[in-house]
CSV table of C-alpha atoms and ligand atoms in Angstrom, one decimal:
chain,number,residue,atom,x,y,z
I,1,LEU,CA,14.2,-4.3,9.0
I,2,VAL,CA,14.1,-4.7,12.7
I,3,ARG,CA,11.2,-2.3,13.1
I,4,LEU,CA,9.4,-3.8,10.0
I,5,ARG,CA,9.8,-7.2,11.7
I,6,SER,CA,8.4,-6.0,15.0
I,7,ARG,CA,5.7,-4.2,13.3
I,8,LEU,CA,4.3,-6.9,11.1
I,9,ALA,CA,1.7,-8.9,12.8
I,10,ARG,CA,3.5,-11.6,14.8
I,11,SER,CA,1.6,-14.3,13.0
I,12,GLN,CA,3.3,-13.3,9.8
I,13,SER,CA,6.7,-14.4,10.9
I,14,SER,CA,5.1,-17.6,12.2
I,15,LEU,CA,4.2,-18.2,8.6
I,16,GLY,CA,8.0,-18.0,7.8
I,17,ARG,CA,8.9,-20.2,10.7
I,18,GLY,CA,6.2,-22.6,9.7
I,19,LEU,CA,7.5,-23.0,6.1
I,20,LEU,CA,11.1,-23.3,7.5
I,21,THR,CA,10.1,-26.2,9.7
I,22,VAL,CA,8.5,-28.1,7.1
I,23,LEU,CA,11.3,-27.4,4.5
I,24,GLY,CA,13.7,-28.5,7.2
I,25,ARG,CA,12.5,-32.0,7.4
I,26,GLU,CA,14.7,-34.7,6.2
I,27,LYS,CA,12.6,-36.0,3.4
I,28,LEU,CA,9.8,-34.0,2.2
I,29,THR,CA,6.6,-36.0,1.6
I,30,GLU,CA,3.5,-35.2,-0.5
I,31,ASP,CA,1.9,-34.2,2.8
I,32,ASP,CA,4.8,-31.8,3.5
I,33,TRP,CA,4.3,-30.1,0.2
I,34,GLU,CA,0.5,-29.8,0.6
I,35,GLU,CA,1.3,-28.2,4.2
I,36,ILE,CA,3.6,-25.7,2.5
I,37,GLU,CA,1.0,-24.9,-0.1
I,38,GLU,CA,-1.8,-24.5,2.4
I,39,THR,CA,0.5,-22.2,4.5
I,40,LEU,CA,1.1,-19.9,1.6
I,41,LEU,CA,-2.6,-19.9,0.5
I,42,ALA,CA,-3.6,-19.0,4.2
I,43,ALA,CA,-1.4,-16.0,3.9
I,44,ASP,CA,-3.5,-14.7,0.8
I,45,ILE,CA,-0.4,-15.0,-1.5
I,46,GLY,CA,-2.9,-16.4,-4.2
I,47,VAL,CA,-3.0,-19.6,-6.2
I,48,ALA,CA,-0.6,-18.4,-9.0
I,49,ALA,CA,2.2,-17.3,-6.7
I,50,THR,CA,1.8,-20.2,-4.4
I,51,THR,CA,2.2,-22.6,-7.4
I,52,GLN,CA,5.2,-20.8,-8.6
I,53,ILE,CA,6.8,-20.9,-5.1
I,54,VAL,CA,6.1,-24.6,-4.6
I,55,SER,CA,7.2,-25.6,-8.0
I,56,ARG,CA,10.5,-23.8,-7.7
I,57,LEU,CA,11.1,-25.2,-4.1
I,58,ARG,CA,10.2,-28.8,-5.5
I,59,THR,CA,12.8,-28.6,-8.3
I,60,GLN,CA,15.4,-27.6,-5.6
I,61,SER,CA,14.4,-30.2,-3.2
I,62,MET,CA,17.2,-32.4,-3.8
I,63,VAL,CA,19.4,-29.6,-2.7
I,64,LEU,CA,17.1,-28.9,0.2
I,65,ALA,CA,17.9,-32.3,1.7
I,66,THR,CA,21.5,-31.2,2.3
I,67,ALA,CA,20.6,-27.5,3.1
I,68,THR,CA,21.5,-25.9,6.4
I,69,GLY,CA,19.0,-23.8,8.3
I,70,GLU,CA,20.6,-20.6,7.0
I,71,ASP,CA,20.6,-21.9,3.4
I,72,LEU,CA,16.8,-22.7,3.7
I,73,ARG,CA,16.3,-19.4,5.1
I,74,GLN,CA,17.8,-17.6,2.2
I,75,LEU,CA,16.2,-19.8,-0.4
I,76,LEU,CA,12.8,-19.0,1.0
I,77,VAL,CA,13.6,-15.3,1.2
I,78,ARG,CA,14.6,-15.5,-2.5
I,79,GLU,CA,11.5,-17.3,-3.6
I,80,LEU,CA,9.2,-14.9,-1.7
I,81,THR,CA,11.0,-11.9,-3.0
I,82,ALA,CA,10.5,-13.2,-6.5
I,83,VAL,CA,6.7,-13.2,-6.3
I,84,LEU,CA,6.7,-9.8,-4.6
I,85,GLY,CA,7.6,-8.0,-7.8
I,86,PRO,CA,11.2,-7.1,-7.1
I,87,ASP,CA,11.6,-5.2,-10.4
I,88,LEU,CA,8.5,-3.0,-10.3
I,89,ASP,CA,9.1,0.8,-10.2
I,90,ARG,CA,7.9,2.1,-6.7
I,91,THR,CA,9.3,5.6,-7.0
I,92,LEU,CA,6.8,8.0,-5.2
I,93,HIS,CA,6.6,11.2,-7.3
I,94,THR,CA,6.5,14.2,-4.8
I,95,ASP,CA,9.0,16.6,-6.1
I,96,ARG,CA,8.1,20.1,-7.0
I,97,HIS,CA,7.9,21.1,-10.7
I,98,ASP,CA,9.0,24.4,-12.2
I,99,GLY,CA,6.4,26.8,-11.0
I,100,ARG,CA,4.0,24.3,-9.4
I,101,PRO,CA,3.8,21.7,-6.6
I,102,ALA,CA,3.6,18.0,-7.2
I,103,VAL,CA,0.1,16.8,-6.8
I,104,VAL,CA,-0.9,13.5,-5.1
I,105,LEU,CA,-4.4,12.3,-5.0
I,106,VAL,CA,-5.3,9.7,-2.3
I,107,VAL,CA,-8.3,7.5,-3.0
I,108,GLY,CA,-10.0,4.5,-1.4
I,109,VAL,CA,-13.1,3.3,0.4
I,110,ASN,CA,-14.0,5.0,3.8
I,111,GLY,CA,-12.1,3.3,6.8
I,112,ALA,CA,-9.2,2.1,4.5
I,113,GLY,CA,-6.9,4.7,6.1
I,114,LYS,CA,-6.9,7.3,3.6
I,115,THR,CA,-6.7,10.4,6.1
I,116,THR,CA,-4.2,8.6,8.3
I,117,THR,CA,-2.0,7.9,5.2
I,118,VAL,CA,-2.1,11.5,4.1
I,119,GLY,CA,-1.2,12.5,7.6
I,120,LYS,CA,1.8,10.0,7.5
I,121,ILE,CA,3.0,11.1,4.1
I,122,ALA,CA,3.0,14.6,5.1
I,123,ARG,CA,5.0,13.9,8.1
I,124,SER,CA,7.6,12.0,6.1
I,125,LEU,CA,8.0,14.7,3.5
I,126,VAL,CA,8.2,17.4,6.2
I,127,GLY,CA,10.9,15.3,7.8
I,128,ASP,CA,12.7,15.4,4.4
I,129,GLY,CA,12.6,19.3,4.7
I,130,LYS,CA,9.8,19.7,2.1
I,131,THR,CA,6.8,22.1,2.4
I,132,VAL,CA,3.4,20.3,2.2
I,133,LEU,CA,-0.4,21.4,2.0
I,134,LEU,CA,-3.3,19.2,2.5
I,135,GLY,CA,-6.6,19.5,0.5
I,136,ALA,CA,-9.9,18.1,2.2
I,137,ALA,CA,-11.7,17.0,-0.9
I,138,ASP,CA,-14.0,14.7,1.2
I,139,THR,CA,-16.6,17.4,1.6
I,140,PHE,CA,-19.5,15.0,2.5
I,141,ARG,CA,-18.6,14.7,6.2
I,142,ALA,CA,-17.4,17.7,8.1
I,143,ALA,CA,-15.7,15.1,10.5
I,144,ALA,CA,-13.5,14.0,7.5
I,145,ALA,CA,-12.1,17.5,7.0
I,146,ASP,CA,-11.7,17.9,10.7
I,147,GLN,CA,-9.7,14.7,11.0
I,148,LEU,CA,-7.5,15.7,8.2
I,149,GLU,CA,-6.9,19.2,9.7
I,150,THR,CA,-6.0,17.6,13.0
I,151,TRP,CA,-3.4,15.5,11.2
I,152,GLY,CA,-2.2,18.7,9.5
I,153,GLU,CA,-1.7,20.4,12.9
I,154,ARG,CA,0.0,17.3,14.2
I,155,VAL,CA,2.6,17.2,11.6
I,156,GLY,CA,2.7,20.9,11.1
I,157,VAL,CA,1.0,21.6,7.8
I,158,LEU,CA,-2.0,23.6,6.5
I,159,THR,CA,-5.2,22.3,5.4
I,160,VAL,CA,-7.4,23.8,2.6
I,161,ARG,CA,-11.1,22.8,3.1
I,162,GLY,CA,-14.4,23.8,1.6
I,163,ARG,CA,-18.0,24.0,3.0
I,164,GLU,CA,-19.6,20.8,4.0
I,165,GLY,CA,-21.5,19.3,1.0
I,166,GLY,CA,-19.4,21.7,-1.4
I,167,ASP,CA,-17.9,20.4,-4.6
I,168,PRO,CA,-14.9,18.1,-3.9
I,169,ALA,CA,-13.3,19.1,-7.2
I,170,ALA,CA,-13.5,22.9,-6.3
I,171,VAL,CA,-11.6,22.1,-3.0
I,172,ALA,CA,-9.0,20.0,-4.7
I,173,PHE,CA,-8.6,22.8,-7.3
I,174,GLU,CA,-8.4,25.5,-4.7
I,175,ALA,CA,-5.8,23.4,-2.7
I,176,VAL,CA,-3.5,23.2,-5.7
I,177,ARG,CA,-3.9,26.8,-6.5
I,178,THR,CA,-3.0,27.8,-2.9
I,179,GLY,CA,-0.1,25.4,-3.0
I,180,THR,CA,1.1,27.0,-6.3
I,181,GLU,CA,0.8,30.5,-4.9
I,182,GLY,CA,2.7,29.5,-1.6
I,183,GLU,CA,5.3,27.8,-3.6
I,184,VAL,CA,4.8,24.6,-1.6
I,185,ASP,CA,6.6,21.3,-2.8
I,186,THR,CA,3.7,18.8,-2.5
I,187,VAL,CA,-0.1,19.1,-2.2
I,188,LEU,CA,-1.7,16.0,-0.8
I,189,VAL,CA,-5.4,15.6,-1.6
I,190,ASP,CA,-7.7,13.4,0.5
I,191,THR,CA,-10.8,12.4,-1.3
I,192,ALA,CA,-14.2,11.0,-0.3
I,193,GLY,CA,-14.6,7.2,-0.3
I,194,ARG,CA,-18.3,6.6,-0.2
I,195,LEU,CA,-19.1,3.7,-2.4
I,196,HIS,CA,-22.7,5.0,-2.9
I,197,THR,CA,-22.9,3.9,-6.4
I,198,LYS,CA,-20.1,2.9,-8.6
I,199,SER,CA,-20.8,5.4,-11.3
I,200,GLY,CA,-21.2,8.3,-8.9
I,201,LEU,CA,-17.8,7.6,-7.4
I,202,MET,CA,-16.2,7.2,-10.7
I,203,ASP,CA,-17.8,10.5,-11.9
I,204,GLU,CA,-16.7,12.4,-8.8
I,205,LEU,CA,-13.1,11.0,-8.8
I,206,GLY,CA,-12.7,11.5,-12.4
I,207,LYS,CA,-13.9,15.1,-12.0
I,208,VAL,CA,-11.5,16.0,-9.2
I,209,LYS,CA,-8.7,14.7,-11.3
I,210,ARG,CA,-9.7,16.6,-14.4
I,211,VAL,CA,-10.2,19.8,-12.4
I,212,VAL,CA,-6.9,19.5,-10.8
I,213,GLU,CA,-5.2,18.7,-14.0
I,214,LYS,CA,-6.1,22.3,-15.2
I,215,HIS,CA,-3.0,23.2,-13.0
I,216,GLY,CA,-0.9,20.5,-14.8
I,217,PRO,CA,-0.6,16.7,-14.7
I,218,VAL,CA,-1.4,14.8,-11.4
I,219,ASP,CA,1.9,13.2,-10.2
I,220,GLU,CA,0.4,10.3,-8.3
I,221,VAL,CA,-2.9,8.7,-7.6
I,222,LEU,CA,-2.5,6.5,-4.6
I,223,LEU,CA,-5.1,3.9,-3.8
I,224,VAL,CA,-5.4,3.1,-0.1
I,225,LEU,CA,-6.2,-0.5,0.5
I,226,ASP,CA,-7.0,-2.1,4.0
I,227,ALA,CA,-4.9,-5.4,4.1
I,228,THR,CA,-7.2,-6.9,6.5
I,229,THR,CA,-10.3,-7.0,4.0
I,230,GLY,CA,-8.1,-9.6,2.0
I,231,GLN,CA,-9.3,-10.7,-1.5
I,232,ASN,CA,-12.6,-8.8,-1.2
I,233,GLY,CA,-10.6,-5.5,-0.8
I,234,VAL,CA,-8.9,-6.4,-4.1
I,235,VAL,CA,-12.2,-6.9,-6.0
I,236,GLN,CA,-13.5,-3.5,-4.5
I,237,ALA,CA,-10.4,-1.7,-5.6
I,238,ARG,CA,-11.2,-2.3,-9.2
I,239,VAL,CA,-13.9,0.4,-8.9
I,240,PHE,CA,-11.1,2.8,-8.4
I,241,THR,CA,-8.7,1.6,-10.9
I,242,GLU,CA,-11.5,1.9,-13.5
I,243,ALA,CA,-12.4,5.4,-12.3
I,244,VAL,CA,-8.9,7.0,-12.3
I,245,HIS,CA,-5.4,5.9,-13.5
I,246,VAL,CA,-4.0,4.7,-10.2
I,247,THR,CA,-0.2,4.9,-9.9
I,248,GLY,CA,0.5,3.0,-6.7
I,249,VAL,CA,-1.1,1.2,-4.0
I,250,VAL,CA,-0.8,1.9,-0.1
I,251,LEU,CA,-1.6,-1.2,1.8
I,252,THR,CA,-2.6,-0.3,5.4
I,253,LYS,CA,-3.0,-2.1,8.5
I,254,LEU,CA,-0.3,-4.8,7.8
I,255,ASP,CA,0.5,-4.8,11.5
I,256,GLY,CA,-3.0,-6.2,12.1
I,257,THR,CA,-3.1,-9.2,9.9
I,258,ALA,CA,-1.6,-12.6,9.1
I,259,LYS,CA,-2.2,-12.1,5.5
I,260,GLY,CA,0.8,-10.1,4.3
I,261,GLY,CA,0.6,-12.2,1.1
I,262,ILE,CA,-2.1,-9.9,0.0
I,263,VAL,CA,0.7,-7.7,-1.4
I,264,VAL,CA,1.2,-10.3,-4.1
I,265,SER,CA,-2.5,-10.7,-5.0
I,266,VAL,CA,-2.9,-6.9,-5.1
I,267,GLN,CA,-0.1,-6.5,-7.5
I,268,ARG,CA,-0.9,-9.4,-9.7
I,269,GLU,CA,-4.6,-8.6,-10.0
I,270,LEU,CA,-4.6,-4.9,-10.3
I,271,GLY,CA,-1.2,-4.7,-12.1
I,272,ILE,CA,-0.2,-1.7,-9.7
I,273,PRO,CA,2.9,-1.7,-7.5
I,274,VAL,CA,2.4,-1.4,-3.8
I,275,LYS,CA,4.6,1.6,-3.0
I,276,LEU,CA,3.9,2.2,0.7
I,277,ILE,CA,2.8,0.0,3.6
I,278,GLY,CA,1.0,1.2,6.8
I,279,LEU,CA,2.3,-0.5,10.0
I,280,GLY,CA,0.3,1.3,12.7
I,281,GLU,CA,-1.9,4.3,13.5
I,282,GLY,CA,1.0,6.7,14.5
I,283,PRO,CA,2.5,9.3,12.2
I,284,ASP,CA,5.6,7.3,11.7
I,285,ASP,CA,4.0,4.1,11.0
I,286,LEU,CA,4.5,4.2,7.3
I,287,ALA,CA,7.3,2.5,5.2
I,288,PRO,CA,8.2,2.2,1.6
I,289,PHE,CA,7.5,-1.2,0.4
I,290,GLU,CA,10.6,-3.2,-0.3
I,291,PRO,CA,10.2,-6.6,-1.5
I,292,GLU,CA,13.4,-8.2,-0.1
I,293,ALA,CA,13.0,-6.5,3.3
I,294,PHE,CA,9.5,-7.6,3.5
I,295,ALA,CA,10.3,-11.2,2.6
I,296,GLU,CA,13.1,-11.1,5.1
I,297,ALA,CA,10.7,-9.9,7.8
I,298,ILE,CA,8.1,-12.5,7.0
I,299,VAL,CA,10.7,-15.4,7.1
I,300,GLY,CA,12.0,-14.0,10.3
B,401,GDP,P1,-10.3,6.9,5.8
B,401,GDP,O1,-11.7,6.8,6.1
B,401,GDP,O2,-10.0,6.0,4.6
B,401,GDP,O3,-9.7,8.2,5.7
B,401,GDP,O4,-9.7,6.0,7.0
B,401,GDP,P2,-9.0,6.6,8.3
B,401,GDP,O5,-7.6,7.4,7.9
B,401,GDP,O6,-9.9,7.5,9.1
B,401,GDP,O7,-8.5,5.3,9.2
B,401,GDP,C1,-9.5,4.4,9.6
B,401,GDP,C2,-9.0,3.7,10.8
B,401,GDP,O8,-7.8,2.9,10.5
B,401,GDP,C3,-8.4,4.7,11.9
B,401,GDP,O9,-8.8,4.2,13.2
B,401,GDP,C4,-6.9,4.7,11.6
B,401,GDP,O10,-6.1,4.9,12.9
B,401,GDP,C5,-6.7,3.1,11.3
B,401,GDP,N1,-5.5,3.0,10.6
B,401,GDP,C6,-5.1,3.6,9.4
B,401,GDP,N2,-4.0,3.0,9.0
B,401,GDP,C7,-3.6,2.0,9.8
B,401,GDP,C8,-2.4,1.2,9.9
B,401,GDP,O11,-1.4,1.1,9.1
B,401,GDP,N3,-2.4,0.3,10.9
B,401,GDP,C9,-3.6,0.3,11.9
B,401,GDP,N4,-3.3,-0.6,12.8
B,401,GDP,N5,-4.5,1.2,11.8
B,401,GDP,C10,-4.6,2.0,10.9
């Protein structure tokens, strides 16, 4: 939690402090409630969740008048946790099956942080004593495969790659085949994120998934979203959720934005749980998303 707090952009805990200051006022006026609403909206929590939080705080405002600072803090943590989807299943399925590895496809637009996230997940799995193989299914740019391979070397795992301009699905298939032969636990497949045309991308991702499924069901399709792109990113994300069955979102760059509330919008608008959050560029800057810890970190 301490690490989460220090990693989240400092402006996020100023959101919590701002809310606490207003809530701590002796008698809350309409202007105060408006200020609370604006603060929540500015953090990209979205209209529906903001309305929910404000209305719940209002019904408790009689109590607020006599609450101590600590009571207020706890109340705010509880209300923020409630909109962060505390009951969503965020299990990351990376365990090996009988006779074949778990397969995780990582999708998202270029620049969102896919390759970095693959490297971080690999690092974490290796840290848990698992064997991992990477698949470089972004065959459009040689630099993309190079970057993935560099991450692989950094965390001590091998990368399967194809020719530049080759078939991404063939590389993904080969990665899973190699992983099966080598009896690895988890194969992580990095995909291309060119939003050239919507149908082109959908066809390509759909094909990668279908071809990989010849080995057995895919365990996770993780959509990597850059938190700093805000609501635009959420709209863009729909292209991916329409192309493949996404099982979880990785929200990156939360260390660089004051809009941590985007977690709420992503989950409500896409109906998919945020499973992991990116908190920096280093190999260990990835954390499981835990609603209560996140709310605690924001309130500060
Ligand atoms: P890709 O094109 O989707 O594979 O994106 P990359 O993995 O190449 O990442 C794009 C840039 O974002 C790189 O400079 C990464 O170091 C950076 N990045 C990725 N994740 C994070 C994060 O959680 N926090 C920060 N601050 N930067 C990140």
